[in-house]
Amino acid sequence: MISLKDMLLSTLVFSSVVGGASAQASLSGLFGMSGFHSTASLYTQFIAENLHKASIPGAVVGIWQSGRPTYLQSFGMADPTKKSSMSTRMAMPIGNITTAFTVRALLDLAKAGEIQLNAPVSQYLSDVPEGSTITVADLAQMRSGLVDYLSDPAFLRENQAHPDTRLSPEQLLHYSFAHPLLFKPGSRFDYSNTNTILLGLIIEKVTGNPLFKVISEQVLQPYKLSNTTFPTNFADSYLQVQGYTSADHVQKMLPVAWNPSLYWASGAMTATATDLQRWAEINADLNEFAPILAHYGQPDKSAEKVSSMPYFWGSFENHGWVGDTSHLAGFESLAIYAPKLKDTIVILLNSDATENGIPVAAKLAQQLSRYISPEDVYQAAERP
């Protein structure tokens, strides 16, 4: 595998052959070109230039368009210190995309009558603030009012001082429960990883099995997602990819430890790009749960006040695209599916770089979707 720099140089050579246009200008005329190879080369040029601009070590990008050949390309280095190249077969942390897997396991149990979505959280777990008022559905729809533990100053200080410390779900909740609720449960939307941690504990309480086992047996195995994993030992030594983060006042990316115990039900999983492509389509289809979800109506439009993206049972709906993004501890991930077009975009980065506060993966998805589906353009935004 050639390096990102070499990829950039090679694609710039291609650019001069087709007229010397910049990546942005080349993409503007993308579908005026004939042949998939021209299209794929222009995708590669555009992506490589943007990764280089953001100093991102490596990436995997996949574009699946109905009726067209698959575009799946790796870029740059998985671990620059080991000089190991990125590969499309590598599993990478998918962060908050994990939430959709947890919610799917929850809906399976609700469909089987083992969990009641309209039941108060106190029916399953004790010592949750306002647990008698917050419902299971409130957790799954991000309407509980519970503070996101990831935003707690004490959590952030502890994580900075001891990034490798393994934390239990109960310890994560402690940081959230130290704060009063932000609003009356059920009254509005606010994305909080605390909600998904509680869903994981409810699933464990009801099934008597660890969450990783439930997700594996109820979601991963039935859908044949053999390269998607919920880690059980909370050690990152199995990862082949090193994550990088930007430090304050430092103009370079620094390596950061990946500690999945900090995210558990809301962000611990890893997956390959091809597994995420299959999952994005599966995740967008909730028809089998229609009978139990009918009471809850359409996607939560109150989320638009926060993020311009309605939220619905584990995923955002963004201008015709369904799925989620993540921006956690040295990694970015994005997996979105357009049901109307049957198109999918997956982006995995071993960096949490942003551009004007917007994650680079989201910016790439916006530009790529603009040329894949001009009428349904994914809108990049800061994740709520």
XYZ file of C-alpha atoms in Angstrom:
384
model
C 0.000 0.000 0.000
C 1.400 3.386 -0.980
C 1.517 6.218 1.481
C -0.947 9.069 1.614
C 1.720 11.395 0.234
C 2.378 9.062 -2.699
C -1.350 8.670 -3.280
C -1.743 12.422 -3.338
C 1.101 12.833 -5.825
C -0.233 10.109 -8.097
C -3.708 11.562 -8.146
C -2.347 15.017 -8.882
C -0.630 13.524 -11.926
C -4.008 12.148 -12.983
C -5.519 15.591 -12.460
C -3.070 17.156 -14.892
C -4.022 14.567 -17.532
C -7.720 15.460 -17.328
C -7.072 19.178 -17.420
C -5.172 20.312 -14.347
C -8.268 21.176 -12.297
C -8.286 21.180 -8.524
C -9.976 18.340 -6.622
C -13.008 20.499 -5.913
C -13.328 21.611 -9.525
C -12.782 18.047 -10.753
C -15.600 16.803 -8.565
C -17.864 19.523 -9.912
C -17.645 17.876 -13.307
C -17.514 14.355 -11.941
C -20.493 12.900 -13.732
C -19.519 14.587 -16.946
C -16.631 12.127 -17.092
C -17.160 8.758 -18.752
C -16.384 5.472 -17.045
C -16.132 4.333 -13.454
C -12.337 4.474 -13.403
C -12.392 8.218 -14.056
C -14.967 8.682 -11.305
C -13.011 6.536 -8.834
C -9.782 8.388 -9.579
C -11.428 11.716 -8.944
C -12.915 10.428 -5.678
C -9.441 9.282 -4.666
C -7.872 12.598 -5.561
C -10.461 14.602 -3.654
C -10.266 12.411 -0.530
C -6.464 12.272 -0.525
C -6.121 16.034 -0.789
C -8.513 16.612 2.092
C -6.791 14.046 4.304
C -3.440 15.641 3.553
C -4.800 19.107 4.331
C -6.080 17.917 7.737
C -2.881 15.944 8.525
C -4.882 12.730 8.972
C -2.581 9.676 8.993
C -4.951 7.151 7.453
C -8.468 6.399 6.304
C -10.813 3.908 4.705
C -13.578 5.302 2.493
C -16.342 3.288 0.858
C -19.066 4.450 -1.528
C -21.760 2.015 -2.613
C -24.098 3.379 -5.297
C -27.011 1.462 -6.732
C -26.137 0.255 -10.216
C -22.482 1.295 -10.031
C -19.278 -0.538 -9.041
C -18.203 -0.291 -5.417
C -15.617 2.311 -4.489
C -13.584 1.085 -1.499
C -10.149 2.586 -0.883
C -7.647 2.771 1.952
C -5.349 5.764 2.394
C -2.130 6.393 4.285
C -0.888 4.789 7.483
C -2.631 2.726 10.120
C 0.264 3.306 12.505
C 2.982 5.697 11.299
C 5.363 4.705 14.102
C 5.269 1.093 12.894
C 5.097 2.164 9.238
C 2.051 -0.038 8.746
C -0.292 0.878 5.918
C -4.033 1.210 6.218
C -6.082 -1.612 4.723
C -9.749 -1.808 3.786
C -9.903 -5.073 5.776
C -8.896 -3.467 9.076
C -11.442 -3.145 11.871
C -11.494 0.298 13.455
C -13.320 1.852 16.413
C -16.765 3.056 15.328
C -17.566 5.072 18.454
C -21.129 6.351 18.707
C -22.320 4.147 15.838
C -22.311 1.513 18.606
C -25.451 3.164 20.007
C -27.517 1.957 17.053
C -26.450 -1.646 17.770
C -27.487 -1.272 21.405
C -30.844 0.197 20.402
C -31.404 -2.629 17.884
C -30.826 -5.199 20.639
C -33.279 -3.270 22.816
C -35.940 -3.268 20.082
C -35.500 -7.002 19.554
C -36.215 -7.560 23.239
C -39.163 -5.156 23.142
C -40.579 -6.973 20.119
C -40.322 -10.233 22.065
C -42.161 -8.658 24.993
C -39.176 -8.851 27.344
C -38.796 -5.076 27.693
C -41.566 -2.478 27.771
C -40.551 0.726 26.028
C -43.111 2.800 27.922
C -42.043 1.415 31.300
C -40.172 3.661 33.749
C -36.466 3.023 34.074
C -37.047 2.274 37.774
C -38.834 -0.922 36.735
C -35.448 -2.270 35.652
C -32.786 -0.229 37.452
C -32.655 1.484 40.836
C -30.914 4.714 41.864
C -31.391 6.497 38.533
C -32.338 10.169 39.052
C -36.019 10.607 38.130
C -36.024 6.907 37.252
C -39.729 6.680 37.977
C -40.396 9.398 35.397
C -37.876 8.612 32.659
C -39.079 5.809 30.375
C -37.007 3.296 28.431
C -38.208 5.014 25.251
C -36.921 8.348 26.588
C -33.451 6.801 26.840
C -33.583 5.373 23.321
C -34.815 8.650 21.865
C -32.374 10.845 23.822
C -35.151 12.609 25.724
C -34.304 11.758 29.338
C -32.669 15.041 30.381
C -29.744 13.170 31.944
C -26.410 14.959 31.575
C -23.912 13.336 29.202
C -21.133 11.955 31.407
C -18.631 12.687 28.621
C -19.200 16.402 29.205
C -18.611 16.230 32.967
C -15.458 18.204 33.990
C -14.474 15.616 36.617
C -14.677 12.826 34.047
C -12.583 14.806 31.583
C -9.923 15.553 34.207
C -9.746 11.931 35.309
C -9.556 10.671 31.750
C -6.776 13.121 30.928
C -4.790 12.064 33.984
C -5.412 8.317 33.597
C -6.477 7.567 30.011
C -5.899 3.814 30.343
C -8.004 3.273 33.472
C -10.803 0.790 32.971
C -14.129 2.185 34.127
C -17.315 0.224 34.735
C -20.690 1.388 33.389
C -21.691 2.265 36.941
C -18.631 4.474 37.308
C -19.503 6.274 34.078
C -23.023 6.925 35.344
C -21.655 8.416 38.568
C -20.321 11.401 36.610
C -23.741 12.057 35.083
C -25.775 11.483 38.224
C -23.779 14.166 40.045
C -25.754 16.751 38.045
C -29.441 17.669 38.030
C -31.460 16.822 34.938
C -31.278 19.351 32.123
C -35.036 19.309 31.518
C -38.225 17.423 32.303
C -37.969 13.864 30.937
C -39.651 13.457 27.572
C -39.954 17.193 26.922
C -37.147 17.611 24.403
C -34.094 16.099 22.706
C -30.517 16.195 23.987
C -27.933 13.626 22.888
C -26.419 11.969 25.950
C -24.198 8.895 26.060
C -25.558 8.340 29.559
C -28.833 7.191 28.004
C -27.159 4.393 26.061
C -25.156 3.223 29.071
C -28.459 2.795 30.923
C -29.958 0.913 27.972
C -27.018 -1.489 28.093
C -27.575 -2.128 31.788
C -31.306 -2.691 31.235
C -30.540 -5.219 28.507
C -28.150 -7.049 30.827
C -30.666 -7.008 33.683
C -33.473 -8.439 31.553
C -31.446 -11.094 29.715
C -29.054 -12.081 32.488
C -26.242 -11.926 29.906
C -23.442 -9.432 29.287
C -24.226 -6.820 26.658
C -21.514 -7.990 24.258
C -23.100 -11.470 24.190
C -26.595 -10.116 23.561
C -25.445 -7.863 20.706
C -23.396 -10.674 19.195
C -26.222 -13.220 19.313
C -29.145 -10.914 18.473
C -27.535 -8.546 15.976
C -24.102 -9.504 14.679
C -24.660 -13.206 14.037
C -28.114 -12.983 12.426
C -26.948 -10.254 10.075
C -23.615 -11.980 9.371
C -21.500 -9.063 10.589
C -18.498 -11.279 11.269
C -15.953 -8.447 11.315
C -17.797 -6.342 13.879
C -16.810 -6.763 17.527
C -17.878 -5.594 20.960
C -14.601 -5.820 22.943
C -14.697 -7.856 26.129
C -11.259 -7.292 27.648
C -11.137 -3.491 27.224
C -7.545 -3.630 26.049
C -6.695 -1.940 22.781
C -3.723 -4.172 21.968
C -5.816 -6.072 19.401
C -6.216 -2.919 17.313
C -4.020 -2.652 14.250
C -4.714 1.062 13.984
C -3.325 3.895 16.108
C -5.593 6.837 16.767
C -4.406 10.452 16.737
C -5.804 13.586 18.319
C -4.992 17.266 18.060
C -3.570 18.906 21.179
C -4.234 22.474 22.246
C -1.708 24.932 20.822
C 0.146 22.124 19.028
C 0.076 22.077 15.242
C 0.337 18.329 14.872
C -1.552 15.151 15.654
C -0.540 13.190 18.745
C -1.162 9.477 19.434
C -3.958 8.734 21.889
C -4.933 5.528 23.679
C -8.200 3.860 22.680
C -9.985 2.815 25.863
C -13.377 1.284 24.949
C -14.446 1.065 28.595
C -14.975 4.842 28.495
C -17.881 4.364 26.073
C -19.212 0.797 26.525
C -22.787 0.535 25.155
C -22.522 3.952 23.523
C -19.214 3.636 21.701
C -16.961 0.622 22.328
C -17.413 -1.414 19.142
C -15.104 -1.902 16.158
C -15.975 -2.825 12.579
C -14.667 -2.986 9.037
C -15.969 -0.692 6.315
C -17.738 -3.528 4.488
C -19.556 -4.600 7.657
C -20.623 -1.001 8.236
C -21.978 -0.833 4.692
C -24.237 -3.800 5.407
C -25.155 -2.438 8.828
C -26.073 1.015 7.490
C -28.755 -0.501 5.266
C -30.031 -2.836 7.998
C -30.110 -0.034 10.546
C -32.173 2.259 8.321
C -35.007 -0.278 8.098
C -37.188 -0.435 11.223
C -40.243 -1.932 9.518
C -40.102 -5.133 11.577
C -40.544 -3.007 14.717
C -43.420 -0.913 13.346
C -46.055 -2.408 15.684
C -44.138 -1.480 18.847
C -42.945 1.895 17.524
C -46.259 3.085 16.096
C -47.152 4.736 19.404
C -44.055 6.937 19.207
C -44.753 8.518 15.832
C -42.255 9.961 13.387
C -38.599 10.992 13.915
C -38.119 13.523 16.693
C -38.338 16.898 14.969
C -37.370 18.694 18.183
C -33.829 17.530 17.470
C -33.815 19.939 14.545
C -33.605 22.835 17.006
C -30.279 21.441 18.165
C -28.679 19.860 15.146
C -30.919 20.196 12.050
C -31.162 16.397 12.152
C -34.187 14.491 13.463
C -33.266 11.593 15.740
C -35.076 8.250 15.591
C -34.220 5.127 17.635
C -30.435 5.229 17.513
C -29.800 7.183 14.325
C -30.036 10.653 12.850
C -31.947 11.416 9.660
C -29.977 13.925 7.639
C -31.514 15.172 4.373
C -32.335 11.714 3.030
C -29.463 9.883 4.766
C -29.936 7.675 7.843
C -27.114 6.741 10.217
C -24.620 8.300 12.557
C -21.150 9.738 12.949
C -18.627 9.562 15.772
C -15.724 11.709 16.896
C -14.050 10.080 19.903
C -10.487 9.736 21.220
C -8.413 9.724 18.071
C -10.942 8.221 15.658
C -13.794 9.351 13.452
C -16.409 7.144 11.843
C -19.424 7.690 9.637
C -21.921 5.192 8.208
C -24.956 6.591 6.382
C -27.516 5.068 4.021
C -29.978 6.785 1.678
C -33.097 4.554 1.523
C -34.554 6.365 -1.503
C -31.367 6.043 -3.544
C -30.041 2.835 -1.953
C -26.609 4.477 -1.656
C -24.175 4.153 1.250
C -21.142 6.126 2.427
C -18.713 4.797 5.052
C -15.713 6.770 6.297
C -13.213 5.619 8.936
C -10.350 7.872 10.070
C -7.599 7.264 12.626
C -7.775 10.916 13.678
C -10.335 13.143 15.351
C -9.365 16.209 13.310
C -11.903 18.964 12.726
C -12.218 21.845 10.300
C -13.852 24.930 11.799
C -15.288 22.718 14.500
C -16.769 20.188 12.028
C -15.342 16.625 11.993
C -13.455 15.931 8.774
C -15.409 12.715 8.133
C -18.668 14.671 8.082
C -17.175 17.307 5.763
C -16.025 14.590 3.359
C -19.443 12.928 3.442
C -21.139 16.229 2.629
C -19.009 16.828 -0.446
C -19.205 13.240 -1.663
C -22.981 13.126 -1.231
C -23.286 16.362 -3.185
C -22.054 14.552 -6.283
C -23.620 11.190 -5.539
C -27.081 12.628 -4.926
C -27.383 16.382 -5.642
C -30.999 16.411 -4.410
C -30.134 14.748 -1.078
C -26.937 16.313 0.254
C -25.737 15.173 3.680
C -25.217 18.250 5.846
C -22.020 18.336 7.889
C -22.444 19.795 11.357
C -20.994 19.632 14.816
C -22.342 16.491 16.439
C -24.851 17.379 19.200
